[in-house]
Coordinates of C-alpha atoms in Angstrom, one line a residue:
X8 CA 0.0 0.0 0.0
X9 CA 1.0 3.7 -0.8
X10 CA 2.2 5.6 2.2
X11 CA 0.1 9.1 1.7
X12 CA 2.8 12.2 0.8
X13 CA 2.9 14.7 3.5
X14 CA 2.6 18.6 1.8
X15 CA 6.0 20.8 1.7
X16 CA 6.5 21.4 5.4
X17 CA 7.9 24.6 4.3
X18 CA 6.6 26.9 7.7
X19 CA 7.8 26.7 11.2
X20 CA 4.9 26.8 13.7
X21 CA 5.1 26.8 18.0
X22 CA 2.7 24.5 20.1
X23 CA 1.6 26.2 23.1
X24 CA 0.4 25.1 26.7
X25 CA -1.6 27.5 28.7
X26 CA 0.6 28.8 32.1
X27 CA -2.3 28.7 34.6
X28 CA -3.4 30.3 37.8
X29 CA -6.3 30.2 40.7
X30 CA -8.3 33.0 41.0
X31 CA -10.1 34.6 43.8
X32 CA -13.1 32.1 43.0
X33 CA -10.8 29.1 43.2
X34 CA -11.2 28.9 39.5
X35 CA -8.4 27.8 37.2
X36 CA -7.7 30.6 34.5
X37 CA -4.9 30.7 31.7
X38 CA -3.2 33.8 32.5
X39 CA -0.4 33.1 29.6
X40 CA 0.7 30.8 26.9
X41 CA 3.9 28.8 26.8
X42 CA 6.0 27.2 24.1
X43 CA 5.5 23.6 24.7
X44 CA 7.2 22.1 20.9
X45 CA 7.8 23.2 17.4
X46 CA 7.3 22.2 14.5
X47 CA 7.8 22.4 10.5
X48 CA 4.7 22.5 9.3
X49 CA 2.4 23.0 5.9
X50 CA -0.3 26.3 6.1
X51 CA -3.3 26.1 4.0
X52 CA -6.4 28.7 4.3
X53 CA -9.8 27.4 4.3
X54 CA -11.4 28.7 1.1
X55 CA -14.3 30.8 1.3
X56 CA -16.3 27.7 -0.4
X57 CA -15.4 25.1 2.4
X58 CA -16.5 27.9 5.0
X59 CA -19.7 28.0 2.5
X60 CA -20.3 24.1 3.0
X61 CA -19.8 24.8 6.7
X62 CA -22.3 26.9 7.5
X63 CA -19.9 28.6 9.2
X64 CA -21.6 32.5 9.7
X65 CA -18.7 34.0 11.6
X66 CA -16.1 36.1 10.4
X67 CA -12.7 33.9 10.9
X68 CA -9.5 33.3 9.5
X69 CA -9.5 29.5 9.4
X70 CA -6.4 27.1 8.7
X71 CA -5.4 23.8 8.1
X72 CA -1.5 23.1 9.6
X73 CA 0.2 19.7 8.9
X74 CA 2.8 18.8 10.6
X75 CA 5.0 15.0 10.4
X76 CA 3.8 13.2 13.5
X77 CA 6.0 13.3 16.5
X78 CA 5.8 12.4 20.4
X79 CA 5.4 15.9 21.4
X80 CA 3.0 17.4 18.8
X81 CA 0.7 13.8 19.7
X82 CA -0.2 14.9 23.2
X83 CA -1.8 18.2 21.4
X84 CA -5.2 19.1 22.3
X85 CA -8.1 21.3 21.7
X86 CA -6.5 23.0 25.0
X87 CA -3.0 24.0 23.7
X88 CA -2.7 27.0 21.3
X89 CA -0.8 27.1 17.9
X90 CA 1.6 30.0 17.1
X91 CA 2.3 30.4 13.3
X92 CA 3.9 34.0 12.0
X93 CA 2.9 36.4 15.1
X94 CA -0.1 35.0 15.4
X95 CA -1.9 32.9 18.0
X96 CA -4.5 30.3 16.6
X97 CA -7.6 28.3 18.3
X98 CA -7.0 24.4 17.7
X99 CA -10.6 23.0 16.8
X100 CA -9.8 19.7 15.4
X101 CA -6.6 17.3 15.3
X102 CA -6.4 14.7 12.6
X103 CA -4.1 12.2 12.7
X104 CA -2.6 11.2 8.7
X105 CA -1.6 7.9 8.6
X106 CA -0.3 5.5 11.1
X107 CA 2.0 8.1 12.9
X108 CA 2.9 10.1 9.7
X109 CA 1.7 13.3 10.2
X110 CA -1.2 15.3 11.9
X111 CA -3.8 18.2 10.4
X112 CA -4.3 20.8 13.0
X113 CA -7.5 22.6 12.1
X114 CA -7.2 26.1 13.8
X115 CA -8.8 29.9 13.7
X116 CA -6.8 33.1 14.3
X117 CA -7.1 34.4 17.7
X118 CA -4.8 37.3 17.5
X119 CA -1.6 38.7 17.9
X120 CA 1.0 37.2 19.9
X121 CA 1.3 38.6 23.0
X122 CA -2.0 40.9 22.5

């Protein structure tokens, strides 16, 4: 059987964890993100047409991010962040590409590092 080809992993994007804290209420609250791994990684918009499909109403940069598979980018989560040029990004779905060949990291722009 054909093992699938990955795309050019030609960008370098940052996995983040969240640095958390208890508040007065005895909640826990992310008060700041954390490099956790990086990665070389392919970016790919989702067209206007898929977001069509969707249903999706919102406003939102959407992206697809793939990345070969590795120990520390498997324990990624829906909780973690991804930072790709200056920009943080909302994980909303992981996909894994094979049998440990690579993952698609389905994310949204959240904004500007560090803003």
């Amino acid at each position: 059987m054909k093992r699938q080809a990955l795309p050019p992993l030609d960008r370098r994007v940052s996995l983040l964890g969240a640095q958390v804290e208890e508040n007065d209420a005895g909640e826990t609250v992310a008060t700041g993100w954390n490099e956790i791994a990086q990665a070389r990684a392919n970016y790919a918009p989702v067209s206007d047409g898929e977001r069509l499909r969707a249903a999706a109403v919102e406003q939102k940069a959407e992206a697809r991010f793939v990345a070969r598979w590795s120990k520390a980018l498997a324990v990624i989560t829906g909780e973690n962040r991804l930072r790709f040029d200056g920009t943080d990004w909302r994980i909303t779905e992981i996909k894994e590409i094979g049998r440990r060949r690579g993952l698609e990291i389905s994310a949204w722009r959240l904004k500007k590092a560090g803003g």
